Amino acid sequence: QAIACAPALADAHQNLGRTLLRLGRFGEAELAFREAARCAPRHAVAQDGLGLALLSQGRHEEAAASFSEALRLDPGADRALVHLADALRRARRWSEATARYREALRYRPDSARLHGCLALALWRLKRHGEAAQAFAQAVRREPARGLWRRRLALAFERQGWLPEARAAFDETLNLDP
Protein backbone atom coordinates (compact mmCIF):
# COMPACT_ATOMS: atom_id res chain seq x y z
CA GLN A 1 0.00 0.00 0.00
CA ALA A 2 2.77 2.43 0.94
CA ILE A 3 4.58 1.66 -2.32
CA ALA A 4 1.54 2.52 -4.42
CA CYS A 5 1.16 5.82 -2.57
CA ALA A 6 4.83 6.85 -2.65
CA PRO A 7 6.91 4.90 -5.17
CA ALA A 8 10.07 6.88 -4.35
CA LEU A 9 9.99 5.61 -0.77
CA ALA A 10 12.97 3.26 -0.74
CA ASP A 11 12.27 1.96 2.76
CA ALA A 12 8.91 0.59 1.66
CA HIS A 13 10.58 -1.28 -1.21
CA GLN A 14 13.22 -2.62 1.18
CA ASN A 15 10.59 -3.80 3.65
CA LEU A 16 8.75 -5.53 0.83
CA GLY A 17 12.02 -7.12 -0.32
CA ARG A 18 12.79 -8.41 3.19
CA THR A 19 9.30 -9.88 3.50
CA LEU A 20 9.57 -11.56 0.11
CA LEU A 21 12.97 -13.00 1.07
CA ARG A 22 11.46 -14.52 4.22
CA LEU A 23 8.66 -16.00 2.11
CA GLY A 24 11.16 -17.54 -0.29
CA ARG A 25 9.98 -15.42 -3.22
CA PHE A 26 13.49 -14.49 -4.28
CA GLY A 27 12.78 -13.20 -7.79
CA GLU A 28 10.16 -10.80 -6.48
CA ALA A 29 12.47 -9.77 -3.64
CA GLU A 30 15.15 -8.99 -6.22
CA LEU A 31 12.75 -6.65 -8.03
CA ALA A 32 11.79 -4.90 -4.79
CA PHE A 33 15.42 -4.36 -3.80
CA ARG A 34 16.29 -3.14 -7.30
CA GLU A 35 13.51 -0.57 -6.99
CA ALA A 36 14.79 0.44 -3.53
CA ALA A 37 18.28 0.89 -5.00
CA ARG A 38 16.84 2.93 -7.87
CA CYS A 39 14.96 5.17 -5.44
CA ALA A 40 17.95 5.60 -3.13
CA PRO A 41 21.12 4.89 -5.15
CA ARG A 42 23.41 5.72 -2.22
CA HIS A 43 21.68 3.33 0.18
CA ALA A 44 23.96 0.39 1.05
CA VAL A 45 21.16 -1.58 2.71
CA ALA A 46 19.26 -1.83 -0.58
CA GLN A 47 22.37 -3.22 -2.30
CA ASP A 48 22.88 -5.70 0.53
CA GLY A 49 19.26 -6.86 0.24
CA LEU A 50 19.61 -7.19 -3.52
CA GLY A 51 22.72 -9.29 -2.98
CA LEU A 52 20.81 -11.60 -0.62
CA ALA A 53 18.03 -12.04 -3.18
CA LEU A 54 20.58 -12.86 -5.88
CA LEU A 55 22.51 -15.20 -3.61
CA SER A 56 19.29 -17.03 -2.77
CA GLN A 57 18.81 -17.62 -6.50
CA GLY A 58 22.30 -19.08 -6.88
CA ARG A 59 23.57 -16.03 -8.75
CA HIS A 60 26.78 -15.83 -6.76
CA GLU A 61 28.80 -13.50 -8.99
CA GLU A 62 25.98 -10.96 -9.28
CA ALA A 63 25.44 -11.19 -5.53
CA ALA A 64 29.14 -10.55 -4.91
CA ALA A 65 28.96 -7.45 -7.12
CA SER A 66 25.93 -6.16 -5.19
CA PHE A 67 27.61 -6.74 -1.81
CA SER A 68 30.75 -5.02 -3.11
CA GLU A 69 28.63 -2.04 -4.10
CA ALA A 70 27.07 -1.98 -0.63
CA LEU A 71 30.58 -1.89 0.86
CA ARG A 72 31.62 0.88 -1.53
CA LEU A 73 28.63 2.90 -0.35
CA ASP A 74 29.21 2.08 3.33
CA PRO A 75 32.70 0.70 4.08
CA GLY A 76 31.63 -0.09 7.65
CA ALA A 77 28.72 -2.33 6.61
CA ASP A 78 29.93 -5.48 8.35
CA ARG A 79 26.83 -7.48 7.35
CA ALA A 80 27.53 -6.77 3.69
CA LEU A 81 31.13 -7.85 4.26
CA VAL A 82 30.00 -11.20 5.70
CA HIS A 83 27.52 -11.61 2.85
CA LEU A 84 30.25 -10.82 0.32
CA ALA A 85 32.52 -13.45 1.87
CA ASP A 86 29.68 -15.99 1.66
CA ALA A 87 29.00 -15.13 -1.99
CA LEU A 88 32.68 -15.46 -2.87
CA ARG A 89 32.85 -18.84 -1.12
CA ARG A 90 29.78 -20.05 -2.99
CA ALA A 91 31.32 -18.79 -6.23
CA ARG A 92 34.38 -20.90 -5.35
CA ARG A 93 36.61 -17.85 -5.21
CA TRP A 94 38.43 -19.30 -2.22
CA SER A 95 41.30 -16.81 -1.89
CA GLU A 96 39.03 -13.79 -2.02
CA ALA A 97 36.56 -15.43 0.37
CA THR A 98 39.39 -16.14 2.79
CA ALA A 99 40.49 -12.50 2.75
CA ARG A 100 36.94 -11.26 3.32
CA TYR A 101 36.27 -13.72 6.16
CA ARG A 102 39.47 -12.57 7.85
CA GLU A 103 38.33 -8.97 7.45
CA ALA A 104 34.86 -9.79 8.81
CA LEU A 105 36.41 -11.50 11.84
CA ARG A 106 37.90 -8.15 12.85
CA TYR A 107 34.31 -6.94 13.36
CA ARG A 108 32.98 -10.22 14.79
CA PRO A 109 35.87 -12.10 16.40
CA ASP A 110 33.57 -14.32 18.46
CA SER A 111 31.58 -15.65 15.51
CA ALA A 112 31.93 -19.44 15.31
CA ARG A 113 30.23 -19.37 11.92
CA LEU A 114 32.80 -16.95 10.46
CA HIS A 115 35.70 -18.99 11.82
CA GLY A 116 34.11 -22.13 10.36
CA CYS A 117 33.49 -20.56 6.96
CA LEU A 118 37.05 -19.23 6.91
CA ALA A 119 38.24 -22.76 7.66
CA LEU A 120 36.15 -24.18 4.81
CA ALA A 121 37.68 -21.71 2.35
CA LEU A 122 41.18 -22.47 3.64
CA TRP A 123 40.47 -26.19 3.31
CA ARG A 124 39.56 -25.70 -0.37
CA LEU A 125 42.87 -23.92 -0.84
CA LYS A 126 44.54 -27.02 0.68
CA ARG A 127 45.85 -24.94 3.55
CA HIS A 128 44.89 -27.65 6.03
CA GLY A 129 47.02 -26.40 8.92
CA GLU A 130 45.41 -22.96 8.82
CA ALA A 131 42.01 -24.62 8.34
CA ALA A 132 42.61 -26.69 11.48
CA GLN A 133 43.37 -23.51 13.44
CA ALA A 134 40.20 -21.83 12.16
CA PHE A 135 38.09 -24.93 12.89
CA ALA A 136 39.57 -24.99 16.40
CA GLN A 137 38.47 -21.37 16.85
CA ALA A 138 34.97 -22.31 15.72
CA VAL A 139 34.90 -25.24 18.17
CA ARG A 140 36.05 -22.96 21.02
CA ARG A 141 33.20 -20.59 20.31
CA GLU A 142 30.54 -23.22 19.65
CA PRO A 143 31.65 -26.41 21.44
CA ALA A 144 28.38 -28.28 21.02
CA ARG A 145 28.40 -28.04 17.23
CA GLY A 146 29.49 -31.39 15.87
CA LEU A 147 30.13 -30.08 12.36
CA TRP A 148 33.08 -27.96 13.44
CA ARG A 149 34.54 -30.84 15.47
CA ARG A 150 34.24 -33.29 12.55
CA ARG A 151 35.92 -30.83 10.21
CA LEU A 152 38.62 -30.16 12.80
CA ALA A 153 39.26 -33.92 13.06
CA LEU A 154 39.55 -34.18 9.27
CA ALA A 155 41.98 -31.25 9.18
CA PHE A 156 44.10 -32.88 11.91
CA GLU A 157 44.04 -36.14 9.96
CA ARG A 158 45.12 -34.36 6.78
CA GLN A 159 48.08 -32.89 8.66
CA GLY A 160 49.06 -36.33 9.93
CA TRP A 161 48.21 -35.37 13.51
CA LEU A 162 46.52 -38.68 14.22
CA PRO A 163 46.21 -38.51 18.04
CA GLU A 164 44.56 -35.09 17.74
CA ALA A 165 42.33 -36.34 14.93
CA ARG A 166 41.22 -39.35 16.98
CA ALA A 167 40.47 -37.16 20.01
CA ALA A 168 38.42 -34.76 17.88
CA PHE A 169 36.50 -37.65 16.27
CA ASP A 170 35.84 -39.11 19.76
CA GLU A 171 34.54 -35.75 20.99
CA THR A 172 32.27 -35.59 17.93
CA LEU A 173 30.83 -39.01 18.79
CA ASN A 174 30.22 -37.89 22.35
CA LEU A 175 28.19 -34.96 21.02
CA ASP A 176 26.25 -36.91 18.38
CA PRO A 177 26.31 -40.69 19.01
CSV table of C-alpha atoms in Angstrom, one decimal:
chain,number,residue,atom,x,y,z
A,1,GLN,CA,0.0,0.0,0.0
A,2,ALA,CA,2.8,2.4,0.9
A,3,ILE,CA,4.6,1.7,-2.3
A,4,ALA,CA,1.5,2.5,-4.4
A,5,CYS,CA,1.2,5.8,-2.6
A,6,ALA,CA,4.8,6.9,-2.6
A,7,PRO,CA,6.9,4.9,-5.2
A,8,ALA,CA,10.1,6.9,-4.4
A,9,LEU,CA,10.0,5.6,-0.8
A,10,ALA,CA,13.0,3.3,-0.7
A,11,ASP,CA,12.3,2.0,2.8
A,12,ALA,CA,8.9,0.6,1.7
A,13,HIS,CA,10.6,-1.3,-1.2
A,14,GLN,CA,13.2,-2.6,1.2
A,15,ASN,CA,10.6,-3.8,3.6
A,16,LEU,CA,8.8,-5.5,0.8
A,17,GLY,CA,12.0,-7.1,-0.3
A,18,ARG,CA,12.8,-8.4,3.2
A,19,THR,CA,9.3,-9.9,3.5
A,20,LEU,CA,9.6,-11.6,0.1
A,21,LEU,CA,13.0,-13.0,1.1
A,22,ARG,CA,11.5,-14.5,4.2
A,23,LEU,CA,8.7,-16.0,2.1
A,24,GLY,CA,11.2,-17.5,-0.3
A,25,ARG,CA,10.0,-15.4,-3.2
A,26,PHE,CA,13.5,-14.5,-4.3
A,27,GLY,CA,12.8,-13.2,-7.8
A,28,GLU,CA,10.2,-10.8,-6.5
A,29,ALA,CA,12.5,-9.8,-3.6
A,30,GLU,CA,15.1,-9.0,-6.2
A,31,LEU,CA,12.8,-6.7,-8.0
A,32,ALA,CA,11.8,-4.9,-4.8
A,33,PHE,CA,15.4,-4.4,-3.8
A,34,ARG,CA,16.3,-3.1,-7.3
A,35,GLU,CA,13.5,-0.6,-7.0
A,36,ALA,CA,14.8,0.4,-3.5
A,37,ALA,CA,18.3,0.9,-5.0
A,38,ARG,CA,16.8,2.9,-7.9
A,39,CYS,CA,15.0,5.2,-5.4
A,40,ALA,CA,18.0,5.6,-3.1
A,41,PRO,CA,21.1,4.9,-5.1
A,42,ARG,CA,23.4,5.7,-2.2
A,43,HIS,CA,21.7,3.3,0.2
A,44,ALA,CA,24.0,0.4,1.0
A,45,VAL,CA,21.2,-1.6,2.7
A,46,ALA,CA,19.3,-1.8,-0.6
A,47,GLN,CA,22.4,-3.2,-2.3
A,48,ASP,CA,22.9,-5.7,0.5
A,49,GLY,CA,19.3,-6.9,0.2
A,50,LEU,CA,19.6,-7.2,-3.5
A,51,GLY,CA,22.7,-9.3,-3.0
A,52,LEU,CA,20.8,-11.6,-0.6
A,53,ALA,CA,18.0,-12.0,-3.2
A,54,LEU,CA,20.6,-12.9,-5.9
A,55,LEU,CA,22.5,-15.2,-3.6
A,56,SER,CA,19.3,-17.0,-2.8
A,57,GLN,CA,18.8,-17.6,-6.5
A,58,GLY,CA,22.3,-19.1,-6.9
A,59,ARG,CA,23.6,-16.0,-8.8
A,60,HIS,CA,26.8,-15.8,-6.8
A,61,GLU,CA,28.8,-13.5,-9.0
A,62,GLU,CA,26.0,-11.0,-9.3
A,63,ALA,CA,25.4,-11.2,-5.5
A,64,ALA,CA,29.1,-10.5,-4.9
A,65,ALA,CA,29.0,-7.5,-7.1
A,66,SER,CA,25.9,-6.2,-5.2
A,67,PHE,CA,27.6,-6.7,-1.8
A,68,SER,CA,30.7,-5.0,-3.1
A,69,GLU,CA,28.6,-2.0,-4.1
A,70,ALA,CA,27.1,-2.0,-0.6
A,71,LEU,CA,30.6,-1.9,0.9
A,72,ARG,CA,31.6,0.9,-1.5
A,73,LEU,CA,28.6,2.9,-0.3
A,74,ASP,CA,29.2,2.1,3.3
A,75,PRO,CA,32.7,0.7,4.1
A,76,GLY,CA,31.6,-0.1,7.7
A,77,ALA,CA,28.7,-2.3,6.6
A,78,ASP,CA,29.9,-5.5,8.3
A,79,ARG,CA,26.8,-7.5,7.4
A,80,ALA,CA,27.5,-6.8,3.7
A,81,LEU,CA,31.1,-7.8,4.3
A,82,VAL,CA,30.0,-11.2,5.7
A,83,HIS,CA,27.5,-11.6,2.9
A,84,LEU,CA,30.3,-10.8,0.3
A,85,ALA,CA,32.5,-13.5,1.9
A,86,ASP,CA,29.7,-16.0,1.7
A,87,ALA,CA,29.0,-15.1,-2.0
A,88,LEU,CA,32.7,-15.5,-2.9
A,89,ARG,CA,32.8,-18.8,-1.1
A,90,ARG,CA,29.8,-20.1,-3.0
A,91,ALA,CA,31.3,-18.8,-6.2
A,92,ARG,CA,34.4,-20.9,-5.4
A,93,ARG,CA,36.6,-17.8,-5.2
A,94,TRP,CA,38.4,-19.3,-2.2
A,95,SER,CA,41.3,-16.8,-1.9
A,96,GLU,CA,39.0,-13.8,-2.0
A,97,ALA,CA,36.6,-15.4,0.4
A,98,THR,CA,39.4,-16.1,2.8
A,99,ALA,CA,40.5,-12.5,2.7
A,100,ARG,CA,36.9,-11.3,3.3
A,101,TYR,CA,36.3,-13.7,6.2
A,102,ARG,CA,39.5,-12.6,7.9
A,103,GLU,CA,38.3,-9.0,7.5
A,104,ALA,CA,34.9,-9.8,8.8
A,105,LEU,CA,36.4,-11.5,11.8
A,106,ARG,CA,37.9,-8.2,12.8
A,107,TYR,CA,34.3,-6.9,13.4
A,108,ARG,CA,33.0,-10.2,14.8
A,109,PRO,CA,35.9,-12.1,16.4
A,110,ASP,CA,33.6,-14.3,18.5
A,111,SER,CA,31.6,-15.7,15.5
A,112,ALA,CA,31.9,-19.4,15.3
A,113,ARG,CA,30.2,-19.4,11.9
A,114,LEU,CA,32.8,-17.0,10.5
A,115,HIS,CA,35.7,-19.0,11.8
A,116,GLY,CA,34.1,-22.1,10.4
A,117,CYS,CA,33.5,-20.6,7.0
A,118,LEU,CA,37.0,-19.2,6.9
A,119,ALA,CA,38.2,-22.8,7.7
A,120,LEU,CA,36.1,-24.2,4.8
A,121,ALA,CA,37.7,-21.7,2.4
A,122,LEU,CA,41.2,-22.5,3.6
A,123,TRP,CA,40.5,-26.2,3.3
A,124,ARG,CA,39.6,-25.7,-0.4
A,125,LEU,CA,42.9,-23.9,-0.8
A,126,LYS,CA,44.5,-27.0,0.7
A,127,ARG,CA,45.9,-24.9,3.6
A,128,HIS,CA,44.9,-27.6,6.0
A,129,GLY,CA,47.0,-26.4,8.9
A,130,GLU,CA,45.4,-23.0,8.8
A,131,ALA,CA,42.0,-24.6,8.3
A,132,ALA,CA,42.6,-26.7,11.5
A,133,GLN,CA,43.4,-23.5,13.4
A,134,ALA,CA,40.2,-21.8,12.2
A,135,PHE,CA,38.1,-24.9,12.9
A,136,ALA,CA,39.6,-25.0,16.4
A,137,GLN,CA,38.5,-21.4,16.9
A,138,ALA,CA,35.0,-22.3,15.7
A,139,VAL,CA,34.9,-25.2,18.2
A,140,ARG,CA,36.1,-23.0,21.0
A,141,ARG,CA,33.2,-20.6,20.3
A,142,GLU,CA,30.5,-23.2,19.7
A,143,PRO,CA,31.7,-26.4,21.4
A,144,ALA,CA,28.4,-28.3,21.0
A,145,ARG,CA,28.4,-28.0,17.2
A,146,GLY,CA,29.5,-31.4,15.9
A,147,LEU,CA,30.1,-30.1,12.4
A,148,TRP,CA,33.1,-28.0,13.4
A,149,ARG,CA,34.5,-30.8,15.5
A,150,ARG,CA,34.2,-33.3,12.6
A,151,ARG,CA,35.9,-30.8,10.2
A,152,LEU,CA,38.6,-30.2,12.8
A,153,ALA,CA,39.3,-33.9,13.1
A,154,LEU,CA,39.6,-34.2,9.3
A,155,ALA,CA,42.0,-31.3,9.2
A,156,PHE,CA,44.1,-32.9,11.9
A,157,GLU,CA,44.0,-36.1,10.0
A,158,ARG,CA,45.1,-34.4,6.8
A,159,GLN,CA,48.1,-32.9,8.7
A,160,GLY,CA,49.1,-36.3,9.9
A,161,TRP,CA,48.2,-35.4,13.5
A,162,LEU,CA,46.5,-38.7,14.2
A,163,PRO,CA,46.2,-38.5,18.0
A,164,GLU,CA,44.6,-35.1,17.7
A,165,ALA,CA,42.3,-36.3,14.9
A,166,ARG,CA,41.2,-39.4,17.0
A,167,ALA,CA,40.5,-37.2,20.0
A,168,ALA,CA,38.4,-34.8,17.9
A,169,PHE,CA,36.5,-37.7,16.3
A,170,ASP,CA,35.8,-39.1,19.8
A,171,GLU,CA,34.5,-35.7,21.0
A,172,THR,CA,32.3,-35.6,17.9
A,173,LEU,CA,30.8,-39.0,18.8
A,174,ASN,CA,30.2,-37.9,22.4
A,175,LEU,CA,28.2,-35.0,21.0
A,176,ASP,CA,26.3,-36.9,18.4
A,177,PRO,CA,26.3,-40.7,19.0
